[in-house]
Coordinates of C-alpha atoms (C1' of nucleotides) in Angstrom, one line a residue:
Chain A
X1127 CA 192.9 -172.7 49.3
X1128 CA 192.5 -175.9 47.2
X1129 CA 188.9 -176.7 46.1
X1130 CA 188.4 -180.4 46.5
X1131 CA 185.0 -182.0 44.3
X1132 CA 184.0 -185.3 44.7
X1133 CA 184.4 -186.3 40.8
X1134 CA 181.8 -188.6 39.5
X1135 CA 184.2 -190.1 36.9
X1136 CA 186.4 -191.8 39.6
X1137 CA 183.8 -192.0 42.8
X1138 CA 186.4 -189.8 44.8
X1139 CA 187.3 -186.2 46.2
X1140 CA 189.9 -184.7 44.0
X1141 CA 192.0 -181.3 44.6
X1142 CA 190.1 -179.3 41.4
X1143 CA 192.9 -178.0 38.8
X1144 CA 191.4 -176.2 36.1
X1145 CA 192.2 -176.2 32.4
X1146 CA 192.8 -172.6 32.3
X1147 CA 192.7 -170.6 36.0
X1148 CA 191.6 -167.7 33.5
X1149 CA 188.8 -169.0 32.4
X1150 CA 187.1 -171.9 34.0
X1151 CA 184.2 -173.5 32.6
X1152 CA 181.0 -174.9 33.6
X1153 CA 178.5 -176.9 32.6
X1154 CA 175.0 -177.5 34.1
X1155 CA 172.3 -179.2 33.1
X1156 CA 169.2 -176.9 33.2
X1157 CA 165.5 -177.2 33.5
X1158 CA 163.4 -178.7 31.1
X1159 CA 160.9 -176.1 30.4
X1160 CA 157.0 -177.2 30.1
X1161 CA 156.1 -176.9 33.9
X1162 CA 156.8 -174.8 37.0
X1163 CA 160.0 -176.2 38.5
X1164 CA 160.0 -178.4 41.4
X1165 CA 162.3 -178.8 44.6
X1166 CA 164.1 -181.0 42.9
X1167 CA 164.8 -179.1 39.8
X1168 CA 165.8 -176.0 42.7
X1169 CA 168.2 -178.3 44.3
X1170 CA 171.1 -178.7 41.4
X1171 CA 170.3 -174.6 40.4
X1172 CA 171.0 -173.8 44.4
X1173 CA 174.2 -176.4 44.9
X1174 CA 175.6 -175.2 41.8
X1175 CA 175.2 -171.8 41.9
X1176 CA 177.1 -172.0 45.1
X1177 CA 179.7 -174.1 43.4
X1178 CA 180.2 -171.2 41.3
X1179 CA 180.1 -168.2 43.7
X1180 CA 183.2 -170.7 45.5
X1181 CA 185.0 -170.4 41.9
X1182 CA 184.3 -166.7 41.3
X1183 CA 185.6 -165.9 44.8
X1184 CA 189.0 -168.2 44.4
X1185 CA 189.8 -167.3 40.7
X1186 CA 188.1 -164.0 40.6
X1187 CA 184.6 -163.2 39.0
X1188 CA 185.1 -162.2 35.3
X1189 CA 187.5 -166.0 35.4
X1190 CA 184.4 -168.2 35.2
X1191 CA 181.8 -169.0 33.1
X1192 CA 178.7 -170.9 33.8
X1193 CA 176.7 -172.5 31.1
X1194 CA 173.2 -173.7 32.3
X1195 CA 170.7 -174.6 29.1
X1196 CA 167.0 -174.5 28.6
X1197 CA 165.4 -177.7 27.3
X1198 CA 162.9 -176.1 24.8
X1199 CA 162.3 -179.1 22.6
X1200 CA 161.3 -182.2 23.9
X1201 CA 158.6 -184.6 23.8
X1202 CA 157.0 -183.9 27.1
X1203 CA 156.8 -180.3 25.9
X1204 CA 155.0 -181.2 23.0
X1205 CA 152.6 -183.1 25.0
X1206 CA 151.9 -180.6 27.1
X1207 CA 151.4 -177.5 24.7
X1208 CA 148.6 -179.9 23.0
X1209 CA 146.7 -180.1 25.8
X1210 CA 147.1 -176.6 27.2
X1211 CA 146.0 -175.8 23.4
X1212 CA 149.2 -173.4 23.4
X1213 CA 152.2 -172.8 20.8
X1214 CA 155.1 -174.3 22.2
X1215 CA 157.1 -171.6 21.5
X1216 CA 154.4 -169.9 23.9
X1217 CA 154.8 -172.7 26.6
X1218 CA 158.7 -173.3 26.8
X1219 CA 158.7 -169.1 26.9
X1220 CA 156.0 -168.8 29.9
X1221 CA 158.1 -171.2 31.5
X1222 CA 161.4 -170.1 30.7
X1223 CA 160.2 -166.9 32.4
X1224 CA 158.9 -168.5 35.3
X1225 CA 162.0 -170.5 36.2
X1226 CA 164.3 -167.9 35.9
X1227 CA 161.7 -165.7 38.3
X1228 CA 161.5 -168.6 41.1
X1229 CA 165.7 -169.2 41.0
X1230 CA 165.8 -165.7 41.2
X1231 CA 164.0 -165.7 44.5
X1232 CA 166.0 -168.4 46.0
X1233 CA 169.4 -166.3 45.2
X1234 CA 170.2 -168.3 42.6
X1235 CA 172.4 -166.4 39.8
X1236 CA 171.8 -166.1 35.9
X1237 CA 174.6 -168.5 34.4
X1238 CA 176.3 -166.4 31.8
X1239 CA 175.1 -168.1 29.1
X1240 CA 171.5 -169.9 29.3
X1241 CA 171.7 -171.4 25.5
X1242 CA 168.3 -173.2 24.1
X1243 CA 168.1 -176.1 22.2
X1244 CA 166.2 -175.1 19.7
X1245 CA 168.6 -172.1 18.9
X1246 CA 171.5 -174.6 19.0
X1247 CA 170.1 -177.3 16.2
X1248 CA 172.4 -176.1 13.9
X1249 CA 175.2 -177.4 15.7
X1250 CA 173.5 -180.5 16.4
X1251 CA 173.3 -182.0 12.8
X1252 CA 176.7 -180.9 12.5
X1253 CA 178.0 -183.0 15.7
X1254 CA 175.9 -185.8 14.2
X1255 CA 177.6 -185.7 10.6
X1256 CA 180.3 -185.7 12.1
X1257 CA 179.8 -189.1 14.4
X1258 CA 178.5 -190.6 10.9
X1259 CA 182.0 -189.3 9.6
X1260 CA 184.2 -190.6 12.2
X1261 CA 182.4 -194.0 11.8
X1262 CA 180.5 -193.4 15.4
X1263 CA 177.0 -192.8 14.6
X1264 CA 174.7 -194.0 11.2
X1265 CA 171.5 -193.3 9.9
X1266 CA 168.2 -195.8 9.4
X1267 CA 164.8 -194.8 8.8
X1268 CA 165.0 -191.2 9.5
X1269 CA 167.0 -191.4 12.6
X1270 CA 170.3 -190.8 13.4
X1271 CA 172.0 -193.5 16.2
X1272 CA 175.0 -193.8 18.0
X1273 CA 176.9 -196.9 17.2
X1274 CA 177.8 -197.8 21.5
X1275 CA 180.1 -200.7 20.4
X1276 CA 182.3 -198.4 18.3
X1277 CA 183.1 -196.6 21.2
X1278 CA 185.4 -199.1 23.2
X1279 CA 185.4 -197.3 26.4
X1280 CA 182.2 -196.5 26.8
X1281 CA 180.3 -196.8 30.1
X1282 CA 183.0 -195.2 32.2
X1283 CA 181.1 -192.7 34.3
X1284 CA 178.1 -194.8 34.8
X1285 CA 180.4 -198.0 35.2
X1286 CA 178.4 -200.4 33.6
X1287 CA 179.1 -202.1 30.9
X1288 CA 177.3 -203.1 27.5
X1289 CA 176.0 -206.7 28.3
X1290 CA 174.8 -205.3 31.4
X1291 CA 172.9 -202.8 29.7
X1292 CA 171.2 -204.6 28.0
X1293 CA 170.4 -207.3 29.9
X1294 CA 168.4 -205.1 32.0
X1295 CA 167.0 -203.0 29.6
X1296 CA 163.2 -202.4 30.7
X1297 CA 162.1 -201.2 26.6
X1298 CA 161.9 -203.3 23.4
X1299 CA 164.6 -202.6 21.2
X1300 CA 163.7 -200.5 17.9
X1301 CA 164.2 -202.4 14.5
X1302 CA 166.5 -200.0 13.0
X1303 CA 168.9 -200.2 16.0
X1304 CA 172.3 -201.8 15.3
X1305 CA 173.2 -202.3 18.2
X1306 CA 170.3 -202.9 21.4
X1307 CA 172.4 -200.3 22.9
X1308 CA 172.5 -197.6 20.3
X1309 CA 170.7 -194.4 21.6
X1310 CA 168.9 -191.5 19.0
X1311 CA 171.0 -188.4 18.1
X1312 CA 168.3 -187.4 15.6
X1313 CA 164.4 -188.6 15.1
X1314 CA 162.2 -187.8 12.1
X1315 CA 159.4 -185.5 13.4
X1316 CA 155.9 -186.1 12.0
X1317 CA 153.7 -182.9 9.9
X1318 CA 152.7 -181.6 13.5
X1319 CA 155.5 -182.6 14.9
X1320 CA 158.0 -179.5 15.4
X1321 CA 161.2 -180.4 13.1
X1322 CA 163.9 -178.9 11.5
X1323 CA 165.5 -179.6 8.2
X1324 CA 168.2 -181.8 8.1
X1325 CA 170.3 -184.3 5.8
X1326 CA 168.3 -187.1 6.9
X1327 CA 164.5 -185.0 6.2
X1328 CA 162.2 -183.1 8.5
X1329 CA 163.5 -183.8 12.3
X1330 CA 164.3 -182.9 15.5
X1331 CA 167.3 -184.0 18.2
X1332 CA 167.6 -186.7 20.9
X1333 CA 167.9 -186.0 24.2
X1334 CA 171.6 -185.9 24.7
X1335 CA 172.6 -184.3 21.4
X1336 CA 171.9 -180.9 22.8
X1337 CA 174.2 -180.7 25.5
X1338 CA 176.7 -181.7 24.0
X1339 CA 176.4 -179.5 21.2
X1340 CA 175.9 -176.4 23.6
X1341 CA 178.9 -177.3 26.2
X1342 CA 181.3 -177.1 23.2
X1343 CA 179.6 -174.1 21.6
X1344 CA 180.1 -171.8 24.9
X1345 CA 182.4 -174.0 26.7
X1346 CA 184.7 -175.6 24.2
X1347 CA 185.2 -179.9 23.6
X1348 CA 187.2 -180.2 26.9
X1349 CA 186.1 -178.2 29.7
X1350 CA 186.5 -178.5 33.4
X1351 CA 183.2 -179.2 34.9
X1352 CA 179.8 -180.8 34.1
X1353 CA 176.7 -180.7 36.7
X1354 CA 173.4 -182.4 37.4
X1355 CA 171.1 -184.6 39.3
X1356 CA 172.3 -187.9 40.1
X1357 CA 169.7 -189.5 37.7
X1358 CA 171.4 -187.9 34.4
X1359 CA 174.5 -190.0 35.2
X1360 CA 173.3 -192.8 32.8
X1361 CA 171.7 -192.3 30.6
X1362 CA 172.4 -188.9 30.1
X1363 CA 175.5 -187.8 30.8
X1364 CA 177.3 -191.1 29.8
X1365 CA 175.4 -189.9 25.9
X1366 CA 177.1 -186.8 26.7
X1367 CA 180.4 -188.0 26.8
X1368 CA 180.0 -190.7 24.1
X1369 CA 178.7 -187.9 21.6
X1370 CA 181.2 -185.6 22.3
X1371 CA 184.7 -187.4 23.0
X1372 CA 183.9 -189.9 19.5
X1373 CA 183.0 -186.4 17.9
X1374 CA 185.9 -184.9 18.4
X1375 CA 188.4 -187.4 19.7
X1376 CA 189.2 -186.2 23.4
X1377 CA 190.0 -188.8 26.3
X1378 CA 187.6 -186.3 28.2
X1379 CA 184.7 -184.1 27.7
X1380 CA 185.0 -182.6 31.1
X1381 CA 187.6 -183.5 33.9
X1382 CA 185.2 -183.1 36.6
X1383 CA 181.2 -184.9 36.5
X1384 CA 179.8 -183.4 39.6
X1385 CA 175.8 -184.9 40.9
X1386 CA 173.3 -183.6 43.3
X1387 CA 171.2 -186.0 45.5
X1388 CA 167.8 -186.5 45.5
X1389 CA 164.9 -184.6 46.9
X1390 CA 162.2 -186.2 48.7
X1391 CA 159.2 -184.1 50.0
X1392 CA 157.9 -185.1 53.8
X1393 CA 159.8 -188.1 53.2
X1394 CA 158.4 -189.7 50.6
X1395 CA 159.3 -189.4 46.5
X1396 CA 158.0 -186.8 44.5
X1397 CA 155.5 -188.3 41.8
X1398 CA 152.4 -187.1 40.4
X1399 CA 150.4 -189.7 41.4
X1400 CA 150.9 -189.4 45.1
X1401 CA 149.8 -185.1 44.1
X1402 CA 153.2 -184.4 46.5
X1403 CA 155.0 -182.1 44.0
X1404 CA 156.2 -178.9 46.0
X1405 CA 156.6 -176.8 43.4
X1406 CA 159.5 -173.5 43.7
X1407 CA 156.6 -171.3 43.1
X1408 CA 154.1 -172.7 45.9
X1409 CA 156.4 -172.8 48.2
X1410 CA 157.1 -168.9 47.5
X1411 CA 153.6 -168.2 48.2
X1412 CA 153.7 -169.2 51.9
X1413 CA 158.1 -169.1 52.7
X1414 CA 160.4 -166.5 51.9
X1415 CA 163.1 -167.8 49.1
X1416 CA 166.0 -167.6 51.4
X1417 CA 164.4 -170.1 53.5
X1418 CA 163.6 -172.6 50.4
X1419 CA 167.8 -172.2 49.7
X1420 CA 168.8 -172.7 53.0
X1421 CA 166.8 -176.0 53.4
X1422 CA 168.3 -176.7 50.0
X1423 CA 171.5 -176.3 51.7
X1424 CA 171.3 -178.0 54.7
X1425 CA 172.2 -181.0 53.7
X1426 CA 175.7 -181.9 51.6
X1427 CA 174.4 -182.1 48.3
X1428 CA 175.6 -185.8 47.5
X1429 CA 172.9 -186.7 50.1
X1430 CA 169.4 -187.5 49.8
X1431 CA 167.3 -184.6 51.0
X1432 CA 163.9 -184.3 52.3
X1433 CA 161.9 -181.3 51.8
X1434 CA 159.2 -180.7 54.4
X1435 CA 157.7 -177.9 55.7
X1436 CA 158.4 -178.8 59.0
X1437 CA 162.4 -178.3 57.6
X1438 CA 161.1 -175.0 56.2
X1439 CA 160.0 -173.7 59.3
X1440 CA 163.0 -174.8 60.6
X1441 CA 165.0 -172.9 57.9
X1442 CA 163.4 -169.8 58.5
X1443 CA 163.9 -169.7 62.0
X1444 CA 167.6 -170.4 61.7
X1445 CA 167.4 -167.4 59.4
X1446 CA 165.7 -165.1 62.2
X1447 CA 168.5 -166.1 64.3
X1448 CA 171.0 -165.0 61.8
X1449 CA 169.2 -161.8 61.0
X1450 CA 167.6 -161.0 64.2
X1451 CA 172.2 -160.6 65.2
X1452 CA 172.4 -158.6 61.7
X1453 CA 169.4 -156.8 62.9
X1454 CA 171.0 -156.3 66.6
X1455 CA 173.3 -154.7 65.3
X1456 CA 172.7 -152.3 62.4
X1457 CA 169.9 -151.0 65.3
X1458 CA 172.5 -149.9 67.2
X1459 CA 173.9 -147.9 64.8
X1460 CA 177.1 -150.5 63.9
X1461 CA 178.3 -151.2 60.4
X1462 CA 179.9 -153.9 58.9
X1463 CA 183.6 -153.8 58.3
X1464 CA 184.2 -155.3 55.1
X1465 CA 188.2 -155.7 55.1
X1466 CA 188.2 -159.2 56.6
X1467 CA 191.3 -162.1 56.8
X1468 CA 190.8 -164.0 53.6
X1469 CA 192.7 -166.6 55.1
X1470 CA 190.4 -166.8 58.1
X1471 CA 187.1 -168.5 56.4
X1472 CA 185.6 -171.5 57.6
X1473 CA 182.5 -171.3 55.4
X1474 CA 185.1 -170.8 52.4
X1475 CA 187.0 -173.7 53.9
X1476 CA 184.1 -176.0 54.4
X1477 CA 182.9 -175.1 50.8
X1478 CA 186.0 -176.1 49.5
X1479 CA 186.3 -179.3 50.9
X1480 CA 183.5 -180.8 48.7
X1481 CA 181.0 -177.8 49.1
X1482 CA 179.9 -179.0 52.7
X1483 CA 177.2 -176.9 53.0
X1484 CA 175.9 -177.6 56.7
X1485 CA 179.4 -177.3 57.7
X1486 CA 179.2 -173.8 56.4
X1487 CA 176.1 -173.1 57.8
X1488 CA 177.3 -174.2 61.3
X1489 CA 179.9 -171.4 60.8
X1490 CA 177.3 -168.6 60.3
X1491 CA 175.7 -170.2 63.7
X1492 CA 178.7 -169.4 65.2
X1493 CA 179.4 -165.8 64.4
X1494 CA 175.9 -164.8 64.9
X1495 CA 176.5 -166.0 68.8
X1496 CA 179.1 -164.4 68.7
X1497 CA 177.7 -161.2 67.7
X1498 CA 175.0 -161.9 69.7
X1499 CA 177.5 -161.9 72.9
X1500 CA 179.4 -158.9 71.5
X1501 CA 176.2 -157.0 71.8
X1502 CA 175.2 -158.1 74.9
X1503 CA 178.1 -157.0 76.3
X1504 CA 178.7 -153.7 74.2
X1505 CA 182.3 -154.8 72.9
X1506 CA 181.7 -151.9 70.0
X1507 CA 184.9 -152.4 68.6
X1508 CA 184.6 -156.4 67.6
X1509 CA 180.8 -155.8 66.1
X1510 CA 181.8 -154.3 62.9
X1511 CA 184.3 -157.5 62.1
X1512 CA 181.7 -160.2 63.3
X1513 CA 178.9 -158.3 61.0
X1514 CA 181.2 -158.2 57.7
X1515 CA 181.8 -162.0 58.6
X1516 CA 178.2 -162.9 58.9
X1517 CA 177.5 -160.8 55.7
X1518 CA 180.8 -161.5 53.5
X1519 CA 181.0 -165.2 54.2
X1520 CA 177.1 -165.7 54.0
X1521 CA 177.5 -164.2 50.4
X1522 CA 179.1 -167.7 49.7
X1523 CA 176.6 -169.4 50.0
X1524 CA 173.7 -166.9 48.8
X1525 CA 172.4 -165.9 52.2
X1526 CA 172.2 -162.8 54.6
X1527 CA 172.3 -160.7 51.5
X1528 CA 168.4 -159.1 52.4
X1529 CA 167.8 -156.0 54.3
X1530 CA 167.0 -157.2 57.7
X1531 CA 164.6 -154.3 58.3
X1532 CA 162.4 -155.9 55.3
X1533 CA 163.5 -159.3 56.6
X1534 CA 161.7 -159.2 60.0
X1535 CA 158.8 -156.2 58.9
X1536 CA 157.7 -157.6 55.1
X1537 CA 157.8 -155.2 52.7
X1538 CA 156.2 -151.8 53.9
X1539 CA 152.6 -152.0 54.4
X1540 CA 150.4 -148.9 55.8
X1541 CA 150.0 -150.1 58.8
X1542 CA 153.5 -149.1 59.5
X1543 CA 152.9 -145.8 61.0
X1544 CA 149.9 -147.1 63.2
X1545 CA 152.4 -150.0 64.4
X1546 CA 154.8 -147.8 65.9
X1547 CA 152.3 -145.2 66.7
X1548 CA 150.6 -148.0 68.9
X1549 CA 154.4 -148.8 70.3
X1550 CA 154.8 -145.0 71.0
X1551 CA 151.9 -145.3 73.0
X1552 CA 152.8 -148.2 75.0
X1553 CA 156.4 -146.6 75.9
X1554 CA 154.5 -143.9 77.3
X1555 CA 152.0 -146.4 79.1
X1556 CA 155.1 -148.0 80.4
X1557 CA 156.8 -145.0 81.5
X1558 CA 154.1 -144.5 84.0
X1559 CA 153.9 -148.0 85.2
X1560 CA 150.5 -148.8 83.5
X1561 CA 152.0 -152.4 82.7
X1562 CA 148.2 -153.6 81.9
X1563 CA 147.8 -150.5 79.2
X1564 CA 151.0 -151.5 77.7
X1565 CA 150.3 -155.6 78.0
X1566 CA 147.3 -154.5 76.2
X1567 CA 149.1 -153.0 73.4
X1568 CA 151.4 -156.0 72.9
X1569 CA 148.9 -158.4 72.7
X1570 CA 146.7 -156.7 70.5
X1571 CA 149.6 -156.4 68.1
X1572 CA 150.4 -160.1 68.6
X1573 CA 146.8 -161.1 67.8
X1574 CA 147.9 -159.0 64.2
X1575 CA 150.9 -161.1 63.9
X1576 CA 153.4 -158.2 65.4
X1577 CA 155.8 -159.0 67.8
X1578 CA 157.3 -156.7 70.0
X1579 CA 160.5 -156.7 71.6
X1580 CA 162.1 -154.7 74.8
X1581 CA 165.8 -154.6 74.1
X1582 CA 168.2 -152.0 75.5
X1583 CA 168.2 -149.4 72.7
X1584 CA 164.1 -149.7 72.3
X1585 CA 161.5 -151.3 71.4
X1586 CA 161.6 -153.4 68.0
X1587 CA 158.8 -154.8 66.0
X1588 CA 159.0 -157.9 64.0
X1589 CA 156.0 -159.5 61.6
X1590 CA 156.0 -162.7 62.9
X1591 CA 155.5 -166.3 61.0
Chain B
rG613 C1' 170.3 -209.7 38.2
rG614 C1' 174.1 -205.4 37.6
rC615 C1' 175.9 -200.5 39.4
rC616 C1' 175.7 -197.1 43.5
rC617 C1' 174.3 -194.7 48.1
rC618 C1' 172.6 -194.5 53.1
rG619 C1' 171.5 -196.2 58.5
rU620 C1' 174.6 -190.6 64.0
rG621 C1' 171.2 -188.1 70.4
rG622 C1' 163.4 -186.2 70.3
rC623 C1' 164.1 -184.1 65.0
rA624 C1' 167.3 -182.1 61.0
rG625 C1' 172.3 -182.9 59.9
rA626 C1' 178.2 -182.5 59.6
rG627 C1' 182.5 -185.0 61.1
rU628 C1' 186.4 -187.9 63.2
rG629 C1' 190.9 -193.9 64.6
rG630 C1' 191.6 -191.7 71.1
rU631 C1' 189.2 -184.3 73.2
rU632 C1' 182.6 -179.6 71.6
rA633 C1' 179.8 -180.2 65.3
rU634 C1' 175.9 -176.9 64.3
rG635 C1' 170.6 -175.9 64.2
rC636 C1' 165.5 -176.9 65.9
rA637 C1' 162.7 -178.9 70.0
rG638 C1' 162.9 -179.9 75.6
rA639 C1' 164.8 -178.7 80.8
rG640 C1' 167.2 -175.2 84.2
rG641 C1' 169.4 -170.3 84.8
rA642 C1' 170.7 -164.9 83.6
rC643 C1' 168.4 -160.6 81.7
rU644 C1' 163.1 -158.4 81.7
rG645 C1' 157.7 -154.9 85.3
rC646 C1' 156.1 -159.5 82.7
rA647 C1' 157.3 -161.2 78.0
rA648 C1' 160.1 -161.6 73.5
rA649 C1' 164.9 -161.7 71.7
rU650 C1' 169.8 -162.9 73.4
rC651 C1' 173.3 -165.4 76.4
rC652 C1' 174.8 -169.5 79.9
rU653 C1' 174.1 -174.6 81.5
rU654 C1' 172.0 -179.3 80.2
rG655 C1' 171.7 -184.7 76.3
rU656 C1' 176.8 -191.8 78.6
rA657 C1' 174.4 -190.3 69.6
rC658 C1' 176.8 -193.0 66.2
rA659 C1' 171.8 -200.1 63.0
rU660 C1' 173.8 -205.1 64.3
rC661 C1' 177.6 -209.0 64.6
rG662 C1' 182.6 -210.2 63.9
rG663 C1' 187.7 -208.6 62.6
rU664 C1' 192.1 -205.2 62.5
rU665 C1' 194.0 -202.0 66.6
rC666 C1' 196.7 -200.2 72.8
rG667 C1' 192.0 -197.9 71.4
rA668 C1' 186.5 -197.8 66.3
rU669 C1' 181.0 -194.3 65.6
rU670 C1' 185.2 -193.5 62.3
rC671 C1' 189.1 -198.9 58.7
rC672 C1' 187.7 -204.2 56.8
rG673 C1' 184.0 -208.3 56.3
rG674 C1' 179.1 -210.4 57.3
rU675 C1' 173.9 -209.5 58.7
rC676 C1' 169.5 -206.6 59.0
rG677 C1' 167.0 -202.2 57.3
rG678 C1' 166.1 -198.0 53.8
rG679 C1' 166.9 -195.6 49.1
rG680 C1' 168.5 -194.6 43.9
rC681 C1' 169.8 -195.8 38.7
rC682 C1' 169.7 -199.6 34.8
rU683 C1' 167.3 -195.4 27.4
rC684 C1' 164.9 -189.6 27.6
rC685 C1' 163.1 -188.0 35.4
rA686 C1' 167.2 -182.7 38.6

RNA sequence: GGCCCCGUGGCAGAGUGGUUAUGCAGAGGACUGCAAAUCCUUGUACAUCGGUUCGAUUCCGGUCGGGGCCUCCA
């Protein structure tokens, strides 16, 4: 089945060919790390993990590799381990930790390489001797610049030119720019400043320096595609490819510039000064991950998205639904039959057409009803089939991969054994007609937050929220 | 000013030149001791005005409305 990405570079869908079907390479940029991540840095890590797990599963597993850095040296980092008092090292690894724990939680995968900026410096002052080499870049007053007008082309992804550029520019233009456009590859660091030694004194790296010298360290100078939010297409990513196509003279850095919409939370922007920032790791306390990745995912990820609660108790519901036929199921003693048609995937089909998510998740809907009817109407020998689907297919996109036991009961408390000793009590009390003994029990369970239900094979309990 | 995106039924949200998205919520029904869960049924949806067309929500243009980016924010 052809993939088909909507590339950046020429605002349309595109049938993805890769460089190298053995080995195809991604690029994404990651977090940067001096506070808990947000919805909106979950969003890209969601969208392109499933962008990945749609590459592993049409050119096998061990045929892809997925870069995603950590942004360990940057200005707002430096701000913020002043004020906390803390080493940077201290913050940017706190942090690290933390953001790999909250993906974690909404099913996002580990890239295979997670590279740091600060162990890739190295290989920044190189790229930028060699932009001064190839006539791209120059030094003045301790900083490093790209030259934009010596890069004729430039301006391609972003598709704005030069003039324009400057025209609107909102900031003043430093002295020791050549050129108003010219953007920093390299900045002199002050005595408590972090820097690193370099050919133009004690420093540290621009913004945009570090991917590109990390995408060619693990991925090479071409690869195939190169992720983010919409908002890195200029200035960002437009640097990217500047730095790394004058550096080493390719018409591309990567063939395909994929971007994730924006998240808005109750439908208004994030900003600190409205206090609306939904953190990953808030929304964790009260909302189990899968539920924060399926409201990720409910939307195509070119589109705006609003995060609300409202849309995560939506989320979780759906995710009941989907379970609860899981659930069904595996209660009555069926398991999933995991040789399914490969060429009979909707949710792989509306992946690949441009990773249409909520097209996807419509085709889970549909084979939980369908399991849903097969159980109601004991067709044993189509259960096993329709549970593989709902299991196989929602692997794609990092759902229905829980135990639904824990899914509906939490983790096992020690009120497990007085639960269903109370619900072998009401069976009995139901047995001998007392219906207001065993309305008693329910409610009183209820009241705790347990929910019981009567189905043919027994009776179930289910934790509810 | 420049570049770009969006406007779908109560809500969320796909998609399509002529036939059902899907989910949530609501209504009715089946099942149930009653519930819950599940299933079935149910909604003259495509901002507006023109144009192209046998036919447009879908293509083109205008208008109105909303949003994003324009040097370090995913």
């Amino acid at each position: 089945m052809d993939l088909k990405i909507t590339n950046t570079l020429l605002r349309e869908k595109q049938v993805f060919t890769p460089i190298d079907p053995s080995n195809v390479r991604v690029y994404v940029c990651g977090p940067t790390v001096y506070d808990y991540a947000h919805v909106g840095n979950a969003r890209p890590a969601v969208v392109f993990d499933v962008l990945i797990r749609v590459l592993r599963d049409l050119y096998g597993a061990e045929h892809v590799t997925h870069v995603a850095n950590i942004t360990d040296i940057d200005d707002k980092i430096m701000t913020r381990a002043k004020e906390r008092g803390v080493a940077i090292e201290a913050l940017t690894h706190e942090t690290t930790e933390i953001y790999n724990a909250d993906m974690a939680a909404i099913g996002v995968n580990r890239p295979d390489v997670q590279p740091r900026a600060t162990g890739h410096v190295g290989q920044m002052i190189a790229l930028a001797e060699r932009l001064i080499e190839r006539g791209h870049a120059y030094a003045a007053d301790g900083h490093v610049l790209f030259n934009v007008p010596s890069m004729t082309d430039y301006g391609q992804l972003s598709r704005r030119d030069r003039d324009e550029m400057i025209a609107g520019a909102r900031v003043d233009v430093a002295p020791y720019k050549r050129d108003p456009a010219d953007f920093v590859l390299w900045k002199p660091s002050a005595d408590d400043q972090p820097g690193w030694d370099s050919p133009w004194g004690r420093g540290r790296p621009g913004w945009h320096i570090e991917c590109s010298a990390m995408a060619a360290e693990h991925l090479g100078e071409v690869f195939d595609i190169h992720g983010g939010g919409l908002d890195l297409i200029f200035p960002h990513h437009e640097n990217e490819i500047a730095q790394t196509r004058c550096a080493f003279g390719h018409a591309t850095m990567a063939n395909y510039w994929m971007h994730n919409g924006f998240v808005t939370v109750e439908g208004e922007k994030m900003s600190k000064s409205l206090g609306n920032f939904y953190t990953v790791h808030d929304m964790l306390q009260e909302w189990p991950g899968e539920a924060v990745r399926l409201l990720l995912l409910s939307a195509h990820y070119r589109q705006p998205l609003d995060f609300s609660k409202a849309g995560l108790k939506e989320a979780k519901t759906q995710l009941d639904k989907l379970y609860g036929a899981l659930h069904r199921a595996a209660n009555d003693g069926h398991y999933p039959d995991w040789n399914l048609d490969r060429n009979d995937n909707p949710v792989l089909a509306a992946l690949c057409d441009d990773l249409n998510t909520p097209l996807a998740i419509g085709a889970l809907h549909q084979v939980a009803r369908e399991l849903n009817i097969a159980l109601d109407h004991h067709r044993s020998r189509q259960i096993p089939e329709l549970m593989g689907k709902l299991l196989v297919w929602g692997e794609l996109l990092g759902l229905l991969q829980g135990d639904t036991d824990a899914w509906f009961k939490g983790e096992a408390g020690d009120d497990v054994e007085e639960i269903e000793a109370l619900i072998a009590a009401r069976i009995e009390a139901r047995k001998d007609k007392n219906f207001a003994e065993a309305d008693r029990i329910r409610d009183d369970l209820k009241a705790r937050g347990i929910e019981l239900e009567d189905g043919a094979g027994g009776t179930t309990w289910k934790r509810a929220g």
